[in-house]
Short mmCIF file of C-alpha atoms in Angstrom, two decimals:
data_model
loop_
_atom_site.label_atom_id
_atom_site.label_comp_id
_atom_site.label_asym_id
_atom_site.label_seq_id
_atom_site.Cartn_x
_atom_site.Cartn_y
_atom_site.Cartn_z
CA VAL Q 1 60.89 63.01 35.40
CA TYR Q 2 59.39 66.45 35.22
CA ASN Q 3 56.47 66.37 33.51
CA LYS Q 4 55.04 69.84 32.64
CA LEU Q 5 51.25 68.24 31.96
CA ALA Q 6 51.07 67.86 35.99
CA CYS Q 7 48.95 69.62 38.19
CA PRO Q 8 51.39 72.42 40.54
CA GLN Q 9 50.10 72.54 43.92
CA LEU Q 10 49.03 75.84 43.30
CA GLU Q 11 45.83 74.73 41.78
CA VAL Q 12 45.10 71.49 43.61
CA ARG Q 13 45.11 74.21 46.72
CA HIS Q 14 42.92 77.34 44.92
CA VAL Q 15 41.32 75.46 41.88
CA HIS Q 16 40.62 71.56 42.57
CA LYS Q 17 40.28 70.88 46.67
CA LEU Q 18 38.16 74.68 46.41
CA TYR Q 19 35.90 73.28 44.16
CA ASP Q 20 34.85 70.80 46.13
CA ALA Q 21 34.59 72.31 48.38
CA ILE Q 22 32.27 74.48 48.25
CA ALA Q 23 30.13 72.68 44.88
CA PRO Q 24 26.83 72.41 46.59
CA GLN Q 25 26.89 76.18 47.03
CA TRP Q 26 28.64 77.00 44.19
CA ASP Q 27 25.09 75.06 42.64
CA ARG Q 28 22.65 76.80 44.30
CA THR Q 29 23.81 80.49 42.87
CA ARG Q 30 25.03 78.81 39.70
CA TYR Q 31 21.78 77.06 37.68
CA LYS Q 32 21.70 79.62 34.41
CA GLY Q 33 23.52 79.07 31.72
CA TRP Q 34 24.51 82.02 29.32
CA PRO Q 35 22.08 82.03 26.55
CA ARG Q 36 24.69 82.57 24.02
CA VAL Q 37 26.30 79.09 25.21
CA ASP Q 38 22.53 77.54 25.05
CA ASP Q 39 22.70 78.83 21.70
CA PHE Q 40 25.73 77.11 20.53
CA ILE Q 41 24.16 74.29 21.21
CA THR Q 42 20.32 74.26 20.63
CA SER Q 43 21.53 75.32 16.80
CA VAL Q 44 23.97 71.49 17.07
CA CYS Q 45 21.13 69.62 18.10
CA ARG Q 46 19.41 71.71 15.82
CA SER Q 47 21.72 70.61 13.04
CA ASN Q 48 22.55 67.08 13.67
CA ALA Q 49 18.91 66.14 14.17
CA PRO Q 50 17.87 63.25 15.66
CA SER Q 51 20.37 63.19 18.11
CA PRO Q 52 23.81 64.79 18.39
CA LEU Q 53 26.52 63.63 21.05
CA ILE Q 54 28.22 66.63 22.68
CA ALA Q 55 30.96 66.68 25.22
CA ASP Q 56 30.89 69.35 27.66
CA LEU Q 57 35.37 69.32 29.34
CA GLY Q 58 35.19 70.89 32.70
CA CYS Q 59 31.35 70.18 33.36
CA GLY Q 60 30.69 71.53 36.62
CA ASN Q 61 27.20 70.66 38.08
CA GLY Q 62 26.68 70.62 34.89
CA LYS Q 63 24.56 74.46 34.14
CA TYR Q 64 24.78 73.01 30.24
CA MET Q 65 24.33 69.74 29.38
CA HIS Q 66 20.31 69.51 29.96
CA HIS Q 67 19.26 69.62 26.14
CA ASN Q 68 16.42 66.82 25.61
CA ASN Q 69 17.33 66.99 21.57
CA GLY Q 70 20.97 65.96 21.92
CA LEU Q 71 23.41 63.68 24.21
CA VAL Q 72 25.91 65.65 26.18
CA ILE Q 73 28.04 63.49 28.61
CA GLY Q 74 31.23 65.76 30.73
CA CYS Q 75 33.64 65.58 32.48
CA ASP Q 76 34.41 67.42 35.84
CA ILE Q 77 38.15 67.39 38.47
CA SER Q 78 35.12 67.19 40.49
CA LEU Q 79 34.25 64.69 42.12
CA GLN Q 80 31.57 66.78 44.41
CA LEU Q 81 29.95 68.31 41.19
CA VAL Q 82 30.57 65.10 38.91
CA LYS Q 83 27.84 64.07 42.10
CA ILE Q 84 25.60 66.65 41.63
CA CYS Q 85 25.38 66.28 37.41
CA ARG Q 86 24.37 62.48 38.46
CA ILE Q 87 22.22 63.57 41.38
CA LYS Q 88 20.82 65.72 38.22
CA GLY Q 89 20.94 62.08 36.80
CA PHE Q 90 23.30 63.65 34.08
CA ASP Q 91 25.52 61.35 32.82
CA ALA Q 92 28.92 62.86 33.84
CA GLN Q 93 32.17 61.20 35.15
CA VAL Q 94 34.71 62.66 37.18
CA GLY Q 95 37.55 63.72 34.44
CA ASP Q 96 40.72 65.48 33.56
CA ALA Q 97 39.33 68.15 30.66
CA LEU Q 98 43.88 67.21 29.34
CA ASN Q 99 43.30 64.18 29.95
CA ALA Q 100 39.79 63.80 28.86
CA PRO Q 101 38.41 60.45 29.55
CA TYR Q 102 36.70 59.78 25.40
CA ARG Q 103 37.80 58.52 22.12
CA SER Q 104 39.19 60.57 18.83
CA ASN Q 105 36.70 62.19 17.03
CA ALA Q 106 33.62 60.62 18.02
CA PHE Q 107 31.45 63.83 19.03
CA ASP Q 108 29.40 66.33 17.02
CA ALA Q 109 30.37 69.30 19.49
CA ALA Q 110 32.93 70.34 22.70
CA ILE Q 111 32.46 73.11 24.63
CA SER Q 112 34.40 74.28 27.23
CA ILE Q 113 33.02 76.78 28.81
CA ALA Q 114 34.69 78.66 32.07
CA VAL Q 115 37.43 76.43 32.63
CA LEU Q 116 40.25 77.38 30.54
CA HIS Q 117 41.50 81.00 33.17
CA HIS Q 118 41.59 78.28 36.06
CA LEU Q 119 44.95 76.08 34.65
CA SER Q 120 48.52 78.12 35.56
CA THR Q 121 50.50 77.32 32.21
CA LYS Q 122 50.63 77.44 29.07
CA THR Q 123 51.60 73.75 28.44
CA ARG Q 124 49.06 72.50 30.52
CA ARG Q 125 45.74 75.82 28.24
CA LEU Q 126 47.15 73.79 25.41
CA ALA Q 127 47.39 70.29 26.32
CA ALA Q 128 43.45 71.11 27.78
CA LEU Q 129 42.96 72.59 24.29
CA ARG Q 130 44.14 70.04 22.20
CA GLU Q 131 41.25 68.16 23.89
CA LEU Q 132 38.16 69.96 22.74
CA ILE Q 133 39.23 69.28 19.16
CA ARG Q 134 40.74 65.62 19.40
CA VAL Q 135 37.47 64.96 20.17
CA LEU Q 136 35.13 66.52 18.46
CA ARG Q 137 34.92 64.30 14.90
CA PRO Q 138 35.93 66.15 11.41
CA GLY Q 139 32.91 68.83 10.96
CA GLY Q 140 32.37 69.44 14.42
CA ARG Q 141 31.97 73.21 16.36
CA GLY Q 142 33.44 73.36 19.57
CA LEU Q 143 33.18 76.92 21.85
CA VAL Q 144 35.62 78.29 24.45
CA TYR Q 145 34.74 81.04 27.12
CA ALA Q 146 37.40 81.94 28.84
CA TRP Q 147 37.06 84.75 32.15
CA ALA Q 148 38.43 88.31 30.34
CA PHE Q 149 41.72 90.78 31.01
CA GLU Q 150 39.58 93.64 29.59
CA GLN Q 151 36.24 92.84 31.99
CA GLY Q 152 34.32 96.94 32.24
CA GLU Q 153 34.97 97.79 28.76
CA MET Q 154 33.25 96.79 26.55
CA ASN Q 155 29.24 98.44 26.24
CA GLY Q 156 26.58 96.54 28.65
CA ASP Q 157 29.47 94.73 30.38
CA LYS Q 158 27.56 93.27 34.17
CA GLY Q 159 29.39 92.46 37.15
CA ALA Q 160 32.66 93.21 35.74
CA ARG Q 161 36.07 92.99 37.61
CA LYS Q 162 38.78 95.36 37.38
CA PHE Q 163 42.44 92.83 37.61
CA PRO Q 164 46.39 93.96 38.55
CA ALA Q 165 47.56 91.75 36.56
CA GLN Q 166 46.89 88.41 34.03
CA ASP Q 167 47.45 85.85 36.93
CA VAL Q 168 45.08 85.96 39.62
CA PHE Q 169 43.55 85.40 43.16
CA VAL Q 170 39.21 85.79 43.10
CA PRO Q 171 37.05 86.09 45.98
CA PHE Q 172 34.64 84.04 46.62
CA HIS Q 173 32.76 83.80 49.55
CA PHE Q 174 31.46 80.95 51.41
CA ARG Q 175 28.46 81.00 54.18
CA LEU Q 176 28.60 78.62 55.94
CA GLN Q 177 25.10 76.77 57.47
CA SER Q 178 26.47 76.61 60.77
CA HIS Q 179 29.29 77.88 63.38
CA SER Q 180 30.29 74.49 63.26
CA GLN Q 181 30.99 73.28 59.70
CA GLN Q 182 34.13 71.92 59.11
CA MET Q 183 35.40 72.50 55.28
CA ASP Q 184 38.07 69.63 54.42
CA GLY Q 185 41.47 69.98 52.48
CA VAL Q 186 40.61 73.08 51.78
CA GLN Q 187 41.88 76.11 53.39
CA ALA Q 188 40.41 79.43 53.13
CA ALA Q 189 41.83 82.80 53.32
CA SER Q 190 39.04 84.13 56.03
CA PHE Q 191 36.57 84.52 58.23
CA VAL Q 192 34.01 87.21 57.88
CA LYS Q 193 32.26 86.63 61.34
CA ASP Q 194 29.00 89.00 60.57
CA LYS Q 195 27.81 86.94 57.26
CA ASN Q 196 29.77 83.97 58.75
CA SER Q 197 31.23 83.47 55.29
CA LEU Q 198 34.99 81.81 53.82
CA VAL Q 199 36.34 83.66 51.13
CA PHE Q 200 38.29 81.63 49.76
CA GLN Q 201 40.98 82.35 47.16
CA ARG Q 202 39.90 81.29 43.50
CA TYR Q 203 42.69 81.21 40.96
CA CYS Q 204 42.19 82.54 37.45
CA HIS Q 205 44.86 83.42 34.39
CA VAL Q 206 42.20 85.94 32.92
CA TYR Q 207 42.83 86.17 29.22
CA LYS Q 208 43.70 89.37 26.93
CA ARG Q 209 41.86 90.06 23.69
CA GLY Q 210 43.29 87.92 21.37
CA GLU Q 211 45.39 85.61 23.34
CA LEU Q 212 42.55 83.21 23.04
CA GLN Q 213 42.16 82.19 19.86
CA SER Q 214 45.93 82.57 18.49
CA LEU Q 215 46.19 79.65 21.30
CA LEU Q 216 43.59 78.17 20.19
CA ILE Q 217 45.93 77.62 16.69
CA GLU Q 218 48.90 77.15 18.13
CA ALA Q 219 47.35 74.42 20.42
CA ALA Q 220 45.54 72.90 16.99
CA LYS Q 221 48.83 72.91 15.16
CA SER Q 222 50.83 70.92 17.09
CA MET Q 223 48.42 68.29 16.83
CA LYS Q 224 49.11 64.49 14.48
CA SER Q 225 46.66 64.92 11.43
CA GLU Q 226 44.93 62.20 8.77
CA ASN Q 227 44.14 62.07 5.74
CA VAL Q 228 44.66 66.60 5.37
CA GLU Q 229 44.54 67.90 2.15
CA ASP Q 230 47.51 70.31 1.82
CA GLY Q 231 47.00 74.24 2.28
CA ASP Q 232 47.97 77.26 2.86
CA ILE Q 233 46.94 78.70 6.36
CA ALA Q 234 45.67 81.81 6.16
CA GLY Q 235 43.03 83.75 7.92
CA ASN Q 236 41.35 81.99 10.69
CA GLN Q 237 42.04 78.82 9.53
CA CYS Q 238 45.68 76.37 10.37
CA THR Q 239 45.69 73.51 7.65
CA SER Q 240 49.18 71.36 5.93
CA SER Q 241 50.27 69.44 7.87
CA THR Q 242 49.25 69.90 10.93
CA ALA Q 243 45.08 68.69 12.62
CA THR Q 244 42.93 71.71 10.90
CA ILE Q 245 40.50 73.89 12.53
CA ARG Q 246 38.79 77.04 10.85
CA VAL Q 247 37.47 79.73 13.67
CA GLU Q 248 34.02 80.32 12.85
CA GLU Q 249 33.91 83.89 15.60
CA THR Q 250 35.76 85.66 18.54
CA TYR Q 251 33.31 87.23 20.19
CA TYR Q 252 33.72 89.01 23.95
CA ASP Q 253 30.19 88.01 26.32
CA MET Q 254 29.20 87.65 29.87
CA SER Q 255 33.49 89.19 31.32
CA ASN Q 256 34.70 86.00 28.81
CA TRP Q 257 36.77 85.89 25.62
CA CYS Q 258 34.27 83.63 23.39
CA VAL Q 259 36.24 81.57 20.53
CA ARG Q 260 33.55 79.07 17.59
CA PHE Q 261 35.63 76.88 15.54
CA GLN Q 262 34.64 74.08 12.83
CA LYS Q 263 36.78 71.07 13.30
CA VAL Q 264 38.32 70.37 9.75
CA SER Q 265 39.97 67.22 9.57
CA SER Q 266 40.61 64.17 12.37
CA ALA Q 267 43.43 64.74 14.72
CA ARG Q 268 44.29 63.11 17.40
#
């Protein structure tokens, strides 16, 4: 029986195995969180004192798990990145963001940062967004970031890339510590001798303006809802017989399209 949510080999080879292989260098070079994501977590901590519960679905090396005024729990598909989180003292588990190992309606906030662009089908993207909504309590707030197709077109956009299509491979240069270093389970596309580095190809689906918000609302509408009052579907709110969310803001930041939202009703 074909399972639409089964992980394609494309993601296994060019996302999962890749991040396990590059985890140490990834941690050395991606250690600082983006300011607006940190600001979001800080605002959640202030409005849900004394100690809000926050889920980071796709936590990577844990760069958003350091907030002392809240309990941030994370999961990631990469065992090696989760090991790095635990070395840092963070509460992280190996888990799939499409089937998060957390209870429904439990978290004051949930984030998905730079995860959704590594999912290769619309079905899997919707499943990840449904999980983000599911774990939030009614009144809880969510934040999603995913790479933008329109990079370089915004004022102040630094380090922008130009993409020939929405589904692309993006090179990552992994500098070897020695000439004899071996990379288990993942094949590099090329070797750059003068830099002693391997070049890996990361799969990415980059999002066009409005696509991420539309996908989030579609995910919410597809969920079963409990105790939802009837209402009109108007503007940025989806209600009635569907799980209810209210989009608070859609914006562009750090070469990503971003959506901040609030969960209004209980959903499962």
